[in-house]
PDB file of C-alpha atoms in Angstrom:
ATOM      1  CA  MET A   1      22.821  -3.139  -3.702  1.00  0.00           C
ATOM      2  CA  ALA A   2      26.791  -3.668  -3.992  1.00  0.00           C
ATOM      3  CA  HIS A   3      26.190  -4.809  -7.337  1.00  0.00           C
ATOM      4  CA  VAL A   4      24.251  -1.619  -8.272  1.00  0.00           C
ATOM      5  CA  ILE A   5      27.119   0.722  -6.781  1.00  0.00           C
ATOM      6  CA  ARG A   6      29.712  -1.038  -8.779  1.00  0.00           C
ATOM      7  CA  LYS A   7      27.613  -0.644 -11.994  1.00  0.00           C
ATOM      8  CA  LEU A   8      26.965   3.081 -11.375  1.00  0.00           C
ATOM      9  CA  ILE A   9      30.754   3.780 -10.690  1.00  0.00           C
ATOM     10  CA  THR A  10      31.909   2.401 -14.143  1.00  0.00           C
ATOM     11  CA  CYS A  11      28.588   3.390 -16.129  1.00  0.00           C
ATOM     12  CA  ARG A  12      28.974   6.193 -18.503  1.00  0.00           C
ATOM     13  CA  PHE A  13      25.716   8.431 -18.109  1.00  0.00           C
ATOM     14  CA  SER A  14      26.280  10.234 -21.293  1.00  0.00           C
ATOM     15  CA  ASP A  15      25.419   7.083 -23.257  1.00  0.00           C
ATOM     16  CA  TYR A  16      21.811   7.641 -22.233  1.00  0.00           C
ATOM     17  CA  ASP A  17      19.127  10.246 -23.038  1.00  0.00           C
ATOM     18  CA  GLU A  18      17.258   9.556 -19.802  1.00  0.00           C
ATOM     19  CA  ILE A  19      17.994   7.397 -16.550  1.00  0.00           C
ATOM     20  CA  PHE A  20      15.105   6.083 -14.347  1.00  0.00           C
ATOM     21  CA  VAL A  21      15.835   5.088 -10.988  1.00  0.00           C
ATOM     22  CA  GLY A  22      13.205   2.727  -9.361  1.00  0.00           C
ATOM     23  CA  PHE A  23      12.780   1.769  -5.906  1.00  0.00           C
ATOM     24  CA  ALA A  24      14.221   3.732  -3.074  1.00  0.00           C
ATOM     25  CA  PRO A  25      16.143   6.348  -5.208  1.00  0.00           C
ATOM     26  CA  GLN A  26      17.191   7.961  -1.912  1.00  0.00           C
ATOM     27  CA  LEU A  27      19.735   5.038  -1.561  1.00  0.00           C
ATOM     28  CA  ILE A  28      21.431   5.891  -4.815  1.00  0.00           C
ATOM     29  CA  ILE A  29      21.175   9.557  -6.110  1.00  0.00           C
ATOM     30  CA  PRO A  30      22.256  11.679  -3.027  1.00  0.00           C
ATOM     31  CA  PHE A  31      25.472   9.546  -2.901  1.00  0.00           C
ATOM     32  CA  PHE A  32      26.288   9.977  -6.531  1.00  0.00           C
ATOM     33  CA  GLU A  33      25.166  13.749  -6.694  1.00  0.00           C
ATOM     34  CA  GLY A  34      28.066  14.740  -8.735  1.00  0.00           C
ATOM     35  CA  LYS A  35      27.444  12.454 -11.502  1.00  0.00           C
ATOM     36  CA  PHE A  36      23.932  13.000 -11.628  1.00  0.00           C
ATOM     37  CA  ARG A  37      24.351  16.655 -11.686  1.00  0.00           C
ATOM     38  CA  ARG A  38      26.977  16.685 -14.486  1.00  0.00           C
ATOM     39  CA  TYR A  39      24.557  14.269 -16.459  1.00  0.00           C
ATOM     40  CA  ARG A  40      21.715  16.805 -16.064  1.00  0.00           C
ATOM     41  CA  ASN A  41      23.724  19.771 -16.812  1.00  0.00           C
ATOM     42  CA  ASP A  42      24.648  18.016 -20.364  1.00  0.00           C
ATOM     43  CA  GLY A  43      20.893  17.662 -21.064  1.00  0.00           C
ATOM     44  CA  GLY A  44      20.224  14.426 -19.672  1.00  0.00           C
ATOM     45  CA  LYS A  45      16.812  13.588 -17.762  1.00  0.00           C
ATOM     46  CA  VAL A  46      16.316  11.780 -14.520  1.00  0.00           C
ATOM     47  CA  THR A  47      13.046  10.187 -13.525  1.00  0.00           C
ATOM     48  CA  ILE A  48      12.481   8.563 -10.090  1.00  0.00           C
ATOM     49  CA  ASP A  49       9.898   6.306  -8.627  1.00  0.00           C
ATOM     50  CA  PHE A  50       9.212   8.277  -5.425  1.00  0.00           C
ATOM     51  CA  PHE A  51       6.402   6.129  -4.034  1.00  0.00           C
ATOM     52  CA  ILE A  52       8.205   5.910  -0.437  1.00  0.00           C
ATOM     53  CA  SER A  53       9.612   8.487   1.612  1.00  0.00           C
ATOM     54  CA  VAL A  54      12.494   7.605   3.894  1.00  0.00           C
ATOM     55  CA  TYR A  55      11.540  10.266   6.563  1.00  0.00           C
ATOM     56  CA  ASP A  56       7.582   9.478   6.611  1.00  0.00           C
ATOM     57  CA  THR A  57       8.442   5.545   6.586  1.00  0.00           C
ATOM     58  CA  LEU A  58      10.800   5.470   9.380  1.00  0.00           C
ATOM     59  CA  VAL A  59       9.495   8.379  11.472  1.00  0.00           C
ATOM     60  CA  ASN A  60       5.636   8.595  10.890  1.00  0.00           C
ATOM     61  CA  ASP A  61       4.615   5.196   9.734  1.00  0.00           C
ATOM     62  CA  ARG A  62       6.808   2.587  11.292  1.00  0.00           C
ATOM     63  CA  LYS A  63       8.145   4.717  14.085  1.00  0.00           C
ATOM     64  CA  LYS A  64      11.772   3.451  14.045  1.00  0.00           C
ATOM     65  CA  ILE A  65      13.400   7.006  14.377  1.00  0.00           C
ATOM     66  CA  LYS A  66      12.032   9.780  16.772  1.00  0.00           C
ATOM     67  CA  LYS A  67      10.710  12.915  15.238  1.00  0.00           C
ATOM     68  CA  GLY A  68      13.087  15.968  15.757  1.00  0.00           C
ATOM     69  CA  SER A  69      16.243  13.648  16.036  1.00  0.00           C
ATOM     70  CA  VAL A  70      19.467  13.654  14.139  1.00  0.00           C
ATOM     71  CA  PRO A  71      18.611  10.574  12.157  1.00  0.00           C
ATOM     72  CA  ALA A  72      15.069  12.103  11.284  1.00  0.00           C
ATOM     73  CA  SER A  73      16.813  15.179   9.920  1.00  0.00           C
ATOM     74  CA  VAL A  74      19.076  12.820   7.943  1.00  0.00           C
ATOM     75  CA  ALA A  75      16.170  10.953   6.604  1.00  0.00           C
ATOM     76  CA  ALA A  76      14.324  14.245   5.490  1.00  0.00           C
ATOM     77  CA  TRP A  77      17.662  15.486   3.847  1.00  0.00           C
ATOM     78  CA  LEU A  78      17.740  12.206   1.721  1.00  0.00           C
ATOM     79  CA  ASP A  79      14.054  12.776   0.518  1.00  0.00           C
ATOM     80  CA  LYS A  80      14.614  16.384  -0.167  1.00  0.00           C
ATOM     81  CA  ARG A  81      18.075  16.043  -2.010  1.00  0.00           C
ATOM     82  CA  THR A  82      16.860  13.278  -3.990  1.00  0.00           C
ATOM     83  CA  ILE A  83      13.696  15.077  -5.252  1.00  0.00           C
ATOM     84  CA  SER A  84      15.858  18.100  -6.119  1.00  0.00           C
ATOM     85  CA  LEU A  85      18.233  16.127  -8.487  1.00  0.00           C
ATOM     86  CA  ALA A  86      15.314  14.538 -10.504  1.00  0.00           C
ATOM     87  CA  ASP A  87      13.444  16.046 -13.475  1.00  0.00           C
ATOM     88  CA  ASN A  88      10.384  13.865 -13.227  1.00  0.00           C
ATOM     89  CA  VAL A  89       8.904  12.301 -10.070  1.00  0.00           C
ATOM     90  CA  VAL A  90       6.735   9.505 -10.209  1.00  0.00           C
ATOM     91  CA  VAL A  91       4.162   9.166  -7.092  1.00  0.00           C
ATOM     92  CA  ASP A  92       1.418   6.686  -6.450  1.00  0.00           C
ATOM     93  CA  THR A  93      -1.373   9.099  -5.533  1.00  0.00           C
ATOM     94  CA  LYS A  94      -2.200  12.746  -5.779  1.00  0.00           C
ATOM     95  CA  ALA A  95      -2.499  13.002  -2.124  1.00  0.00           C
ATOM     96  CA  HIS A  96       0.976  11.353  -1.578  1.00  0.00           C
ATOM     97  CA  GLY A  97       2.429  13.958  -4.300  1.00  0.00           C
ATOM     98  CA  GLU A  98       0.950  16.799  -2.165  1.00  0.00           C
ATOM     99  CA  TYR A  99       2.526  15.747   0.879  1.00  0.00           C
ATOM    100  CA  PHE A 100       5.950  15.348  -0.900  1.00  0.00           C
ATOM    101  CA  THR A 101       5.356  19.011  -2.246  1.00  0.00           C
ATOM    102  CA  GLU A 102       4.531  20.477   1.315  1.00  0.00           C
ATOM    103  CA  ASN A 103       7.194  18.708   3.161  1.00  0.00           C
ATOM    104  CA  PHE A 104      10.290  18.029   0.745  1.00  0.00           C
ATOM    105  CA  GLY A 105      10.001  20.642  -1.841  1.00  0.00           C
ATOM    106  CA  LEU A 106       8.697  18.750  -4.820  1.00  0.00           C
ATOM    107  CA  SER A 107       7.508  20.869  -7.686  1.00  0.00           C
ATOM    108  CA  ARG A 108       4.076  20.095  -9.058  1.00  0.00           C
ATOM    109  CA  ASP A 109       5.531  20.584 -12.495  1.00  0.00           C
ATOM    110  CA  LYS A 110       7.786  17.390 -12.046  1.00  0.00           C
ATOM    111  CA  MET A 111       5.203  15.361 -10.258  1.00  0.00           C
ATOM    112  CA  GLN A 112       3.610  12.655 -12.299  1.00  0.00           C
ATOM    113  CA  VAL A 113       0.947  10.182 -10.682  1.00  0.00           C
ATOM    114  CA  LEU A 114       0.862   6.441 -11.709  1.00  0.00           C
ATOM    115  CA  TYR A 115      -1.535   4.406 -10.024  1.00  0.00           C
ATOM    116  CA  LEU A 116      -0.600   0.716  -9.360  1.00  0.00           C
ATOM    117  CA  GLU A 117      -1.930  -2.402 -10.716  1.00  0.00           C
ATOM    118  CA  ALA A 118      -2.501  -5.855  -9.801  1.00  0.00           C
ATOM    119  CA  ASP A 119      -0.575  -8.664 -11.516  1.00  0.00           C
ATOM    120  CA  LYS A 120      -3.367 -10.153 -13.485  1.00  0.00           C
ATOM    121  CA  SER A 121      -1.537 -13.199 -14.377  1.00  0.00           C
ATOM    122  CA  VAL A 122      -2.018 -14.117 -10.763  1.00  0.00           C
ATOM    123  CA  TYR A 123      -4.967 -12.174  -9.633  1.00  0.00           C
ATOM    124  CA  TYR A 124      -7.958 -12.658 -11.926  1.00  0.00           C
ATOM    125  CA  PRO A 125     -11.680 -13.500 -11.563  1.00  0.00           C
ATOM    126  CA  HIS A 126     -12.032 -17.263 -10.835  1.00  0.00           C
ATOM    127  CA  THR A 127     -13.943 -19.775  -8.751  1.00  0.00           C
ATOM    128  CA  VAL A 128     -12.684 -22.372  -6.166  1.00  0.00           C
ATOM    129  CA  LYS A 129     -14.516 -25.336  -4.593  1.00  0.00           C
ATOM    130  CA  ARG A 130     -15.372 -24.196  -1.095  1.00  0.00           C
ATOM    131  CA  ALA A 131     -14.918 -26.534   1.971  1.00  0.00           C
ATOM    132  CA  GLU A 132     -18.123 -28.280   2.842  1.00  0.00           C
ATOM    133  CA  GLU A 133     -17.983 -26.915   6.410  1.00  0.00           C
ATOM    134  CA  ASP A 134     -18.105 -23.587   5.087  1.00  0.00           C
ATOM    135  CA  ALA A 135     -20.761 -23.726   2.547  1.00  0.00           C
ATOM    136  CA  ASP A 136     -23.448 -21.774   4.280  1.00  0.00           C
ATOM    137  CA  LYS A 137     -21.089 -19.287   5.685  1.00  0.00           C
ATOM    138  CA  ARG A 138     -19.970 -15.801   4.393  1.00  0.00           C
ATOM    139  CA  ILE A 139     -16.277 -15.272   4.353  1.00  0.00           C
ATOM    140  CA  ILE A 140     -14.711 -11.869   5.088  1.00  0.00           C
ATOM    141  CA  LEU A 141     -11.019 -11.794   4.042  1.00  0.00           C
ATOM    142  CA  TYR A 142      -8.346  -9.400   4.883  1.00  0.00           C
ATOM    143  CA  PHE A 143      -4.561  -9.981   4.183  1.00  0.00           C
ATOM    144  CA  ALA A 144      -1.599  -7.686   5.099  1.00  0.00           C
ATOM    145  CA  SER A 145       1.983  -7.576   6.170  1.00  0.00           C
ATOM    146  CA  MET A 146       0.590  -6.132   9.391  1.00  0.00           C
ATOM    147  CA  LEU A 147       2.281  -2.638   8.997  1.00  0.00           C
ATOM    148  CA  PRO A 148       0.963  -0.183  11.650  1.00  0.00           C
ATOM    149  CA  LEU A 149      -0.851   2.015   9.099  1.00  0.00           C
ATOM    150  CA  GLN A 150      -2.833  -0.912   7.718  1.00  0.00           C
ATOM    151  CA  GLY A 151      -4.847  -0.935  11.012  1.00  0.00           C
ATOM    152  CA  VAL A 152      -5.392  -4.648  11.517  1.00  0.00           C
ATOM    153  CA  GLU A 153      -6.357  -3.731  15.231  1.00  0.00           C
ATOM    154  CA  THR A 154      -9.529  -2.130  13.560  1.00  0.00           C
ATOM    155  CA  VAL A 155     -10.412  -5.278  11.479  1.00  0.00           C
ATOM    156  CA  LEU A 156      -9.932  -7.304  14.876  1.00  0.00           C
ATOM    157  CA  GLU A 157     -12.046  -5.086  16.773  1.00  0.00           C
ATOM    158  CA  ALA A 158     -14.826  -5.179  14.214  1.00  0.00           C
ATOM    159  CA  ALA A 159     -14.686  -9.047  14.196  1.00  0.00           C
ATOM    160  CA  LYS A 160     -15.016  -8.917  18.125  1.00  0.00           C
ATOM    161  CA  LEU A 161     -18.332  -6.914  17.510  1.00  0.00           C
ATOM    162  CA  MET A 162     -19.413  -9.654  15.332  1.00  0.00           C
ATOM    163  CA  LYS A 163     -18.455 -12.762  17.382  1.00  0.00           C
ATOM    164  CA  ASP A 164     -22.018 -13.876  17.926  1.00  0.00           C
ATOM    165  CA  ASP A 165     -22.790 -14.041  13.995  1.00  0.00           C
ATOM    166  CA  LYS A 166     -22.353 -17.680  13.360  1.00  0.00           C
ATOM    167  CA  ASN A 167     -22.875 -17.140   9.563  1.00  0.00           C
ATOM    168  CA  ILE A 168     -19.783 -15.274   8.892  1.00  0.00           C
ATOM    169  CA  ILE A 169     -16.081 -16.179   9.172  1.00  0.00           C
ATOM    170  CA  PHE A 170     -13.134 -13.690   9.161  1.00  0.00           C
ATOM    171  CA  LYS A 171     -10.194 -14.997   7.327  1.00  0.00           C
ATOM    172  CA  ILE A 172      -7.083 -13.084   8.392  1.00  0.00           C
ATOM    173  CA  ILE A 173      -3.984 -13.734   6.563  1.00  0.00           C
ATOM    174  CA  GLY A 174      -0.419 -12.529   7.522  1.00  0.00           C
ATOM    175  CA  PRO A 175       1.689 -12.217  10.816  1.00  0.00           C
ATOM    176  CA  VAL A 176      -0.887 -11.137  13.184  1.00  0.00           C
ATOM    177  CA  LYS A 177       0.978 -10.463  16.777  1.00  0.00           C
ATOM    178  CA  ASN A 178      -2.104  -9.971  19.081  1.00  0.00           C
ATOM    179  CA  LYS A 179      -4.653 -12.282  17.814  1.00  0.00           C
ATOM    180  CA  VAL A 180      -8.341 -12.352  18.955  1.00  0.00           C
ATOM    181  CA  ILE A 181      -9.384 -15.733  19.481  1.00  0.00           C
ATOM    182  CA  GLN A 182     -13.014 -16.574  18.827  1.00  0.00           C
ATOM    183  CA  ASP A 183     -14.904 -19.052  16.929  1.00  0.00           C
ATOM    184  CA  ASN A 184     -15.380 -16.915  13.811  1.00  0.00           C
ATOM    185  CA  ILE A 185     -11.874 -15.731  13.158  1.00  0.00           C
ATOM    186  CA  ARG A 186      -9.421 -17.944  11.198  1.00  0.00           C
ATOM    187  CA  TYR A 187      -5.677 -17.168  11.077  1.00  0.00           C
ATOM    188  CA  ILE A 188      -3.048 -17.953   8.295  1.00  0.00           C
ATOM    189  CA  ASP A 189       0.390 -16.707   8.763  1.00  0.00           C
ATOM    190  CA  TRP A 190       1.270 -16.738   5.124  1.00  0.00           C
ATOM    191  CA  LEU A 191       0.268 -17.871   1.580  1.00  0.00           C
ATOM    192  CA  PRO A 192       2.180 -18.050  -1.758  1.00  0.00           C
ATOM    193  CA  GLN A 193       0.499 -15.824  -4.365  1.00  0.00           C
ATOM    194  CA  ASP A 194      -1.397 -18.410  -6.075  1.00  0.00           C
ATOM    195  CA  ARG A 195      -3.024 -19.588  -2.925  1.00  0.00           C
ATOM    196  CA  LEU A 196      -3.653 -16.149  -1.725  1.00  0.00           C
ATOM    197  CA  SER A 197      -5.548 -15.631  -5.032  1.00  0.00           C
ATOM    198  CA  ASP A 198      -7.421 -18.733  -4.383  1.00  0.00           C
ATOM    199  CA  ALA A 199      -8.403 -17.532  -0.788  1.00  0.00           C
ATOM    200  CA  ILE A 200      -9.716 -14.224  -2.212  1.00  0.00           C
ATOM    201  CA  ALA A 201     -11.702 -15.880  -5.079  1.00  0.00           C
ATOM    202  CA  ASP A 202     -13.352 -17.988  -2.247  1.00  0.00           C
ATOM    203  CA  ALA A 203     -14.252 -14.737  -0.141  1.00  0.00           C
ATOM    204  CA  ASN A 204     -17.515 -12.982  -0.051  1.00  0.00           C
ATOM    205  CA  LEU A 205     -16.112  -9.712   0.999  1.00  0.00           C
ATOM    206  CA  CYS A 206     -12.761  -8.398   1.186  1.00  0.00           C
ATOM    207  CA  LEU A 207     -11.363  -5.779   3.358  1.00  0.00           C
ATOM    208  CA  ALA A 208      -8.629  -3.373   1.915  1.00  0.00           C
ATOM    209  CA  GLY A 209      -8.209  -0.309   4.298  1.00  0.00           C
ATOM    210  CA  HIS A 210      -6.097   1.303   5.214  1.00  0.00           C
ATOM    211  CA  PHE A 211      -7.761   1.399   8.550  1.00  0.00           C
ATOM    212  CA  ASN A 212      -5.432   3.154  10.703  1.00  0.00           C
ATOM    213  CA  GLY A 213      -6.543   6.891  10.923  1.00  0.00           C
ATOM    214  CA  GLU A 214      -3.700   8.051  13.025  1.00  0.00           C
ATOM    215  CA  ILE A 215      -0.802   7.621  10.681  1.00  0.00           C
ATOM    216  CA  GLY A 216      -1.152  10.269   7.781  1.00  0.00           C
ATOM    217  CA  LYS A 217       0.433   7.910   5.165  1.00  0.00           C
ATOM    218  CA  ALA A 218      -2.490   5.718   5.670  1.00  0.00           C
ATOM    219  CA  CYS A 219      -4.620   8.688   4.105  1.00  0.00           C
ATOM    220  CA  ARG A 220      -2.378   9.446   1.199  1.00  0.00           C
ATOM    221  CA  THR A 221      -1.916   6.082  -0.247  1.00  0.00           C
ATOM    222  CA  ILE A 222      -4.209   3.325  -1.800  1.00  0.00           C
ATOM    223  CA  PRO A 223      -3.532  -0.167  -0.331  1.00  0.00           C
ATOM    224  CA  GLY A 224      -2.105  -2.525  -3.025  1.00  0.00           C
ATOM    225  CA  LYS A 225      -4.638  -5.079  -2.144  1.00  0.00           C
ATOM    226  CA  ALA A 226      -7.373  -2.651  -3.255  1.00  0.00           C
ATOM    227  CA  TYR A 227      -5.949  -3.179  -6.766  1.00  0.00           C
ATOM    228  CA  ILE A 228      -5.776  -7.121  -6.238  1.00  0.00           C
ATOM    229  CA  TYR A 229      -9.468  -7.303  -4.843  1.00  0.00           C
ATOM    230  CA  ARG A 230     -10.784  -5.085  -7.908  1.00  0.00           C
ATOM    231  CA  ALA A 231      -8.905  -7.086 -10.412  1.00  0.00           C
ATOM    232  CA  MET A 232     -10.702 -10.203  -9.056  1.00  0.00           C
ATOM    233  CA  HIS A 233     -14.060  -8.388  -9.230  1.00  0.00           C
ATOM    234  CA  LYS A 234     -14.492  -8.952  -5.434  1.00  0.00           C
ATOM    235  CA  PRO A 235     -16.620  -6.540  -3.189  1.00  0.00           C
ATOM    236  CA  VAL A 236     -14.038  -4.153  -1.178  1.00  0.00           C
ATOM    237  CA  ILE A 237     -14.382  -2.090   1.964  1.00  0.00           C
ATOM    238  CA  LEU A 238     -11.913   0.760   1.975  1.00  0.00           C
ATOM    239  CA  GLY A 239     -10.939   3.364   4.514  1.00  0.00           C
ATOM    240  CA  ASP A 240     -12.538   6.629   3.794  1.00  0.00           C
ATOM    241  CA  ASN A 241      -9.627   8.987   2.928  1.00  0.00           C
ATOM    242  CA  PRO A 242      -8.508  11.256   0.122  1.00  0.00           C
ATOM    243  CA  ALA A 243      -6.252   8.607  -1.511  1.00  0.00           C
ATOM    244  CA  ASN A 244      -8.858   6.024  -1.953  1.00  0.00           C
ATOM    245  CA  ARG A 245     -11.288   8.715  -3.177  1.00  0.00           C
ATOM    246  CA  GLU A 246      -9.119   9.528  -6.142  1.00  0.00           C
ATOM    247  CA  LEU A 247     -10.110   6.198  -7.720  1.00  0.00           C
ATOM    248  CA  PHE A 248     -13.205   4.869  -5.949  1.00  0.00           C
ATOM    249  CA  ASP A 249     -16.544   6.056  -4.851  1.00  0.00           C
ATOM    250  CA  GLU A 250     -19.935   4.584  -3.544  1.00  0.00           C
ATOM    251  CA  SER A 251     -21.704   4.951  -7.000  1.00  0.00           C
ATOM    252  CA  MET A 252     -19.145   1.966  -8.058  1.00  0.00           C
ATOM    253  CA  ASP A 253     -20.376  -1.386  -7.973  1.00  0.00           C
ATOM    254  CA  GLY A 254     -19.131  -3.637  -4.889  1.00  0.00           C
ATOM    255  CA  ILE A 255     -17.408  -0.551  -3.297  1.00  0.00           C
ATOM    256  CA  GLY A 256     -18.086   0.375   0.333  1.00  0.00           C
ATOM    257  CA  PHE A 257     -16.261   2.922   2.869  1.00  0.00           C
ATOM    258  CA  CYS A 258     -15.836   3.006   6.431  1.00  0.00           C
ATOM    259  CA  ARG A 259     -14.424   5.692   8.860  1.00  0.00           C
ATOM    260  CA  MET A 260     -10.700   4.838   9.623  1.00  0.00           C
ATOM    261  CA  SER A 261      -9.988   3.541  13.278  1.00  0.00           C
ATOM    262  CA  ASP A 262     -13.489   3.073  13.797  1.00  0.00           C
ATOM    263  CA  ALA A 263     -14.349  -0.661  14.256  1.00  0.00           C
ATOM    264  CA  LYS A 264     -18.285   0.110  14.676  1.00  0.00           C
ATOM    265  CA  SER A 265     -18.118   1.905  11.293  1.00  0.00           C
ATOM    266  CA  LEU A 266     -16.077  -1.225   9.518  1.00  0.00           C
ATOM    267  CA  LYS A 267     -18.890  -3.595  11.160  1.00  0.00           C
ATOM    268  CA  ALA A 268     -21.686  -1.332   9.712  1.00  0.00           C
ATOM    269  CA  ALA A 269     -20.176  -1.393   6.452  1.00  0.00           C
ATOM    270  CA  ILE A 270     -19.381  -5.244   6.499  1.00  0.00           C
ATOM    271  CA  GLU A 271     -23.382  -5.680   7.265  1.00  0.00           C
ATOM    272  CA  ASP A 272     -24.390  -3.457   4.749  1.00  0.00           C
ATOM    273  CA  MET A 273     -22.180  -4.933   1.971  1.00  0.00           C
ATOM    274  CA  LEU A 274     -23.162  -8.570   2.904  1.00  0.00           C
ATOM    275  CA  ALA A 275     -27.054  -7.267   2.802  1.00  0.00           C
ATOM    276  CA  LYS A 276     -26.493  -5.873  -0.637  1.00  0.00           C
ATOM    277  CA  GLN A 277     -25.240  -9.276  -1.790  1.00  0.00           C
ATOM    278  CA  ALA A 278     -28.190 -11.150  -0.145  1.00  0.00           C
ATOM    279  CA  VAL A 279     -30.715  -9.099  -2.265  1.00  0.00           C
TER     280      VAL A 279
END
């Protein structure tokens, strides 16, 4: 970050027709407001990647800052100020863009939706040799960094409802804090990307989410793992929300939905998807 700041201090913006500020422009643009404003007044264009709101992430999603507090107000100001100083604002979903419009003054004329993609050099359709002890099992895979909006609790609760099914294995990859211990759940704390790709290739069904229906951001964003699963041609279960509906629906092969924060609905979706594979 210090390197970026030093470069911004010495950089002549006038040498460029357009400037793109990537991840977390809130950490850059408001603190160099005068320089960016002069650049725009001279005809330059500023485009920003606004996939993440400081306010939404810290107040609503991760709950690190209390709503209505002074730090929350500062976070909202950073979001609003950054948007006001940009000519083009790139967002990851229409639903997310609408949230920014309603809460931070993003003009729809500035908004451009750019959906994510998987790294297909790592995540591509391939086969791996399954362990002999799992040969007759159906593997259901879920990986995540276990942020609150991802809703791992719903996944674990669905697994508990299916604890007597000896034909399936839930393989959960990531730093789960409150693990449910039962015979058909396996936990892996972390995998490098190449081994994660192999684990996905070995799965019969992949859970994408988001599954937490109590956090608004979970309904406005498409989980990155959904793009990975689809790039690998794996059957996927998604949380039923406006963002996921922008790209996916039940008419698409290998796509299923469940109600968010509803373990019984997720269980039913899992059983339905596995039944379709058996036909």
